PDB file of C-alpha atoms in Angstrom:
ATOM      1  CA  LEU A   1     101.492 155.610  33.756  1.00 70.00           C
ATOM      2  CA  GLN A   2     103.129 156.494  37.045  1.00 73.00           C
ATOM      3  CA  VAL A   3     103.415 153.587  39.488  1.00 74.00           C
ATOM      4  CA  GLU A   4     105.006 154.112  42.845  1.00 70.00           C
ATOM      5  CA  GLY A   5     108.227 152.276  43.188  1.00 70.00           C
ATOM      6  CA  ALA A   6     108.430 151.429  39.440  1.00 79.00           C
ATOM      7  CA  THR A   7     110.539 153.295  36.858  1.00 81.00           C
ATOM      8  CA  THR A   8     110.600 151.105  33.844  1.00 86.00           C
ATOM      9  CA  ASN A   9     107.504 149.688  32.003  1.00 87.00           C
ATOM     10  CA  SER A  10     108.640 146.249  33.151  1.00 89.00           C
ATOM     11  CA  ASP A  11     108.713 147.356  36.689  1.00 84.00           C
ATOM     12  CA  LYS A  12     105.406 149.048  36.401  1.00 81.00           C
ATOM     13  CA  LEU A  13     103.895 145.880  34.947  1.00 87.00           C
ATOM     14  CA  ARG A  14     105.415 143.690  37.650  1.00 85.00           C
ATOM     15  CA  VAL A  15     104.098 146.022  40.488  1.00 81.00           C
ATOM     16  CA  LEU A  16     100.604 146.221  38.910  1.00 82.00           C
ATOM     17  CA  LEU A  17     100.386 142.440  38.421  1.00 85.00           C
ATOM     18  CA  GLY A  18     101.402 141.885  42.088  1.00 80.00           C
ATOM     19  CA  GLN A  19      98.651 144.270  43.244  1.00 73.00           C
ATOM     20  CA  LEU A  20      96.066 142.600  41.039  1.00 76.00           C
ATOM     21  CA  LYS A  21      97.173 139.143  42.352  1.00 76.00           C
ATOM     22  CA  ARG A  22      97.078 140.198  46.031  1.00 67.00           C
ATOM     23  CA  HIS A  23      93.644 141.803  45.436  1.00 65.00           C
ATOM     24  CA  HIS A  24      92.439 138.694  43.623  1.00 66.00           C
ATOM     25  CA  ASP A  25      93.887 136.473  46.480  1.00 64.00           C
ATOM     26  CA  GLY A  26      92.185 138.596  49.135  1.00 59.00           C
ATOM     27  CA  ALA A  27      95.521 139.513  50.510  1.00 62.00           C
ATOM     28  CA  LEU A  28      95.118 143.236  50.772  1.00 76.00           C
ATOM     29  CA  ASP A  29      95.150 144.224  54.187  1.00 86.00           C
ATOM     30  CA  TYR A  30      94.050 147.751  55.278  1.00 91.00           C
ATOM     31  CA  VAL A  31      97.528 149.467  54.918  1.00 89.00           C
ATOM     32  CA  ALA A  32      98.124 147.725  51.605  1.00 85.00           C
ATOM     33  CA  ALA A  33      94.619 148.712  50.324  1.00 88.00           C
ATOM     34  CA  HIS A  34      95.040 152.278  51.619  1.00 91.00           C
ATOM     35  CA  ALA A  35      98.404 152.462  49.671  1.00 87.00           C
ATOM     36  CA  TRP A  36      96.703 151.120  46.645  1.00 84.00           C
ATOM     37  CA  ALA A  37      93.821 153.722  47.047  1.00 90.00           C
ATOM     38  CA  ARG A  38      96.344 156.574  47.417  1.00 91.00           C
ATOM     39  CA  ASP A  39      98.124 155.403  44.278  1.00 86.00           C
ATOM     40  CA  ILE A  40      94.997 155.541  42.058  1.00 87.00           C
ATOM     41  CA  THR A  41      94.184 158.868  43.311  1.00 92.00           C
ATOM     42  CA  GLY A  42      97.707 160.137  42.994  1.00 90.00           C
ATOM     43  CA  ARG A  43      97.128 162.174  39.748  1.00 90.00           C
ATOM     44  CA  LEU A  44      94.419 164.144  41.464  1.00 94.00           C
ATOM     45  CA  ARG A  45      96.475 164.706  44.543  1.00 95.00           C
ATOM     46  CA  GLU A  46      99.366 165.851  42.425  1.00 94.00           C
ATOM     47  CA  SER A  47      97.212 168.242  40.541  1.00 95.00           C
ATOM     48  CA  LEU A  48      95.829 169.756  43.749  1.00 96.00           C
ATOM     49  CA  VAL A  49      99.369 170.302  44.906  1.00 96.00           C
ATOM     50  CA  ARG A  50     100.233 171.946  41.758  1.00 97.00           C
ATOM     51  CA  THR A  51      97.096 174.139  41.914  1.00 96.00           C
ATOM     52  CA  GLU A  52      97.926 175.194  45.513  1.00 96.00           C
ATOM     53  CA  GLY A  53     101.563 175.951  44.503  1.00 96.00           C
ATOM     54  CA  GLN A  54     100.377 178.174  41.520  1.00 97.00           C
ATOM     55  CA  THR A  55      97.466 179.953  43.202  1.00 95.00           C
ATOM     56  CA  GLY A  56      98.322 179.904  46.899  1.00 95.00           C
ATOM     57  CA  ARG A  57      94.796 178.651  47.646  1.00 95.00           C
ATOM     58  CA  HIS A  58      94.061 175.599  49.428  1.00 95.00           C
ATOM     59  CA  SER A  59      90.710 173.462  50.087  1.00 97.00           C
ATOM     60  CA  ASP A  60      90.182 171.739  53.367  1.00 97.00           C
ATOM     61  CA  VAL A  61      86.875 170.613  51.997  1.00 98.00           C
ATOM     62  CA  LEU A  62      88.206 168.937  48.870  1.00 97.00           C
ATOM     63  CA  ASN A  63      91.186 167.408  50.639  1.00 97.00           C
ATOM     64  CA  ALA A  64      89.058 165.986  53.441  1.00 97.00           C
ATOM     65  CA  MET A  65      86.627 164.553  50.816  1.00 97.00           C
ATOM     66  CA  LEU A  66      89.578 162.836  49.054  1.00 97.00           C
ATOM     67  CA  ASP A  67      90.944 161.560  52.369  1.00 97.00           C
ATOM     68  CA  HIS A  68      87.519 160.204  53.098  1.00 98.00           C
ATOM     69  CA  VAL A  69      87.064 158.404  49.787  1.00 97.00           C
ATOM     70  CA  THR A  70      90.635 157.036  50.034  1.00 97.00           C
ATOM     71  CA  THR A  71      89.966 155.631  53.486  1.00 97.00           C
ATOM     72  CA  CYS A  72      86.594 154.258  52.751  1.00 97.00           C
ATOM     73  CA  LEU A  73      87.844 152.530  49.618  1.00 95.00           C
ATOM     74  CA  ALA A  74      90.609 150.921  51.638  1.00 94.00           C
ATOM     75  CA  ILE A  75      88.182 149.767  54.108  1.00 96.00           C
ATOM     76  CA  ILE A  76      85.795 148.220  51.613  1.00 95.00           C
ATOM     77  CA  VAL A  77      88.641 146.544  49.521  1.00 91.00           C
ATOM     78  CA  SER A  78      90.280 145.222  52.597  1.00 92.00           C
ATOM     79  CA  ASN A  79      87.153 143.590  54.119  1.00 93.00           C
ATOM     80  CA  ALA A  80      85.258 140.517  53.265  1.00 92.00           C
ATOM     81  CA  PRO A  81      82.939 139.922  56.237  1.00 95.00           C
ATOM     82  CA  ALA A  82      82.496 136.113  56.899  1.00 95.00           C
ATOM     83  CA  SER A  83      79.756 136.601  59.427  1.00 97.00           C
ATOM     84  CA  GLU A  84      76.949 138.836  60.413  1.00 98.00           C
ATOM     85  CA  GLN A  85      79.151 140.275  63.259  1.00 98.00           C
ATOM     86  CA  GLU A  86      81.981 141.097  60.925  1.00 97.00           C
ATOM     87  CA  ALA A  87      79.452 142.736  58.486  1.00 98.00           C
ATOM     88  CA  ALA A  88      78.100 144.745  61.483  1.00 98.00           C
ATOM     89  CA  ARG A  89      81.576 145.927  62.467  1.00 98.00           C
ATOM     90  CA  LEU A  90      82.286 146.998  58.897  1.00 98.00           C
ATOM     91  CA  GLU A  91      79.054 148.830  58.734  1.00 98.00           C
ATOM     92  CA  ASP A  92      79.793 150.470  62.042  1.00 98.00           C
ATOM     93  CA  LEU A  93      83.235 151.601  60.645  1.00 97.00           C
ATOM     94  CA  LEU A  94      81.832 152.981  57.529  1.00 98.00           C
ATOM     95  CA  VAL A  95      78.941 154.808  59.185  1.00 98.00           C
ATOM     96  CA  ARG A  96      81.333 156.320  61.760  1.00 98.00           C
ATOM     97  CA  ARG A  97      83.634 157.509  58.797  1.00 97.00           C
ATOM     98  CA  GLY A  98      80.411 159.021  57.082  1.00 97.00           C
ATOM     99  CA  PHE A  99      79.412 160.918  60.109  1.00 96.00           C
ATOM    100  CA  ALA A 100      83.075 162.152  60.655  1.00 97.00           C
ATOM    101  CA  LEU A 101      82.869 163.509  57.070  1.00 97.00           C
ATOM    102  CA  SER A 102      79.491 165.097  57.896  1.00 96.00           C
ATOM    103  CA  GLU A 103      80.883 166.730  61.019  1.00 96.00           C
ATOM    104  CA  MET A 104      83.782 168.163  59.062  1.00 97.00           C
ATOM    105  CA  LEU A 105      81.383 169.623  56.505  1.00 96.00           C
ATOM    106  CA  LEU A 106      79.128 171.131  59.141  1.00 95.00           C
ATOM    107  CA  ARG A 107      82.073 172.752  60.673  1.00 96.00           C
ATOM    108  CA  GLN A 108      82.935 174.303  57.352  1.00 96.00           C
ATOM    109  CA  ALA A 109      79.227 175.402  57.151  1.00 94.00           C
ATOM    110  CA  THR A 110      79.588 177.428  60.417  1.00 94.00           C
ATOM    111  CA  THR A 111      80.907 180.339  58.348  1.00 92.00           C
ATOM    112  CA  SER A 112      79.803 181.803  55.174  1.00 90.00           C
ATOM    113  CA  GLN A 113      83.293 181.169  53.596  1.00 95.00           C
ATOM    114  CA  ALA A 114      84.358 177.577  53.730  1.00 96.00           C
ATOM    115  CA  SER A 115      88.019 176.582  53.254  1.00 97.00           C
ATOM    116  CA  ALA A 116      87.312 175.558  49.841  1.00 97.00           C
ATOM    117  CA  TYR A 117      88.172 176.607  46.136  1.00 96.00           C
ATOM    118  CA  ASP A 118      84.521 177.744  46.040  1.00 96.00           C
ATOM    119  CA  PRO A 119      83.960 179.290  49.500  1.00 96.00           C
ATOM    120  CA  ALA A 120      80.113 178.951  49.080  1.00 95.00           C
ATOM    121  CA  VAL A 121      80.105 175.195  48.221  1.00 96.00           C
ATOM    122  CA  VAL A 122      79.214 173.908  51.642  1.00 96.00           C
ATOM    123  CA  GLN A 123      76.524 176.480  52.397  1.00 94.00           C
ATOM    124  CA  ARG A 124      75.045 175.820  48.957  1.00 95.00           C
ATOM    125  CA  HIS A 125      74.667 172.068  49.572  1.00 95.00           C
ATOM    126  CA  ALA A 126      73.968 172.063  53.323  1.00 94.00           C
ATOM    127  CA  ALA A 127      70.323 173.218  53.518  1.00 91.00           C
ATOM    128  CA  ALA A 128      68.684 169.772  53.136  1.00 92.00           C
ATOM    129  CA  THR A 129      71.078 168.138  55.550  1.00 92.00           C
ATOM    130  CA  LEU A 130      70.494 170.751  58.228  1.00 91.00           C
ATOM    131  CA  GLU A 131      66.784 170.530  57.733  1.00 92.00           C
ATOM    132  CA  LEU A 132      66.807 166.733  58.279  1.00 92.00           C
ATOM    133  CA  ALA A 133      69.098 167.136  61.277  1.00 89.00           C
ATOM    134  CA  HIS A 134      66.504 169.495  62.909  1.00 90.00           C
ATOM    135  CA  THR A 135      63.886 166.752  62.646  1.00 93.00           C
ATOM    136  CA  ILE A 136      65.913 164.193  64.620  1.00 91.00           C
ATOM    137  CA  HIS A 137      64.819 164.032  68.252  1.00 84.00           C
ATOM    138  CA  PRO A 138      67.128 162.441  70.914  1.00 82.00           C
ATOM    139  CA  PRO A 139      65.795 159.015  72.282  1.00 80.00           C
ATOM    140  CA  VAL A 140      63.842 159.467  75.460  1.00 75.00           C
ATOM    141  CA  SER A 141      65.492 157.903  78.456  1.00 73.00           C
ATOM    142  CA  LYS A 142      63.562 154.807  79.963  1.00 71.00           C
ATOM    143  CA  GLY A 143      63.806 156.449  83.452  1.00 64.00           C
ATOM    144  CA  ALA A 144      62.199 159.673  82.306  1.00 54.00           C
TER     145      ALA A 144
END
């Protein structure tokens, strides 16, 4: 088990127990939660770096997905809305992040070859989303 900032098993246990206590006490701010989320996805990140080094191929799609999941997990873990207004703010933040991911994927769909390990992955999964997007009509202005 690799734990950032810890070399011995005793150090690792101390770091992990500290993280667990902070999480239990609700003391994970966004920055700490983001570091924790990056830590638990570290093995995947390292394997992707290794794959890129061996093959010379890179996936903007997979890296953006991983960044999105890491950020959303950090947002969720670091929030505990105490009011409807705080819940609405959290909702707004997560919806904004979701649409930012959608925008990135749609940009990748503008060509037949996405920057991905499987260049057809975005095109293969975009059809239903594009169909739904075409059914949305902008709201009519009250003055019109």
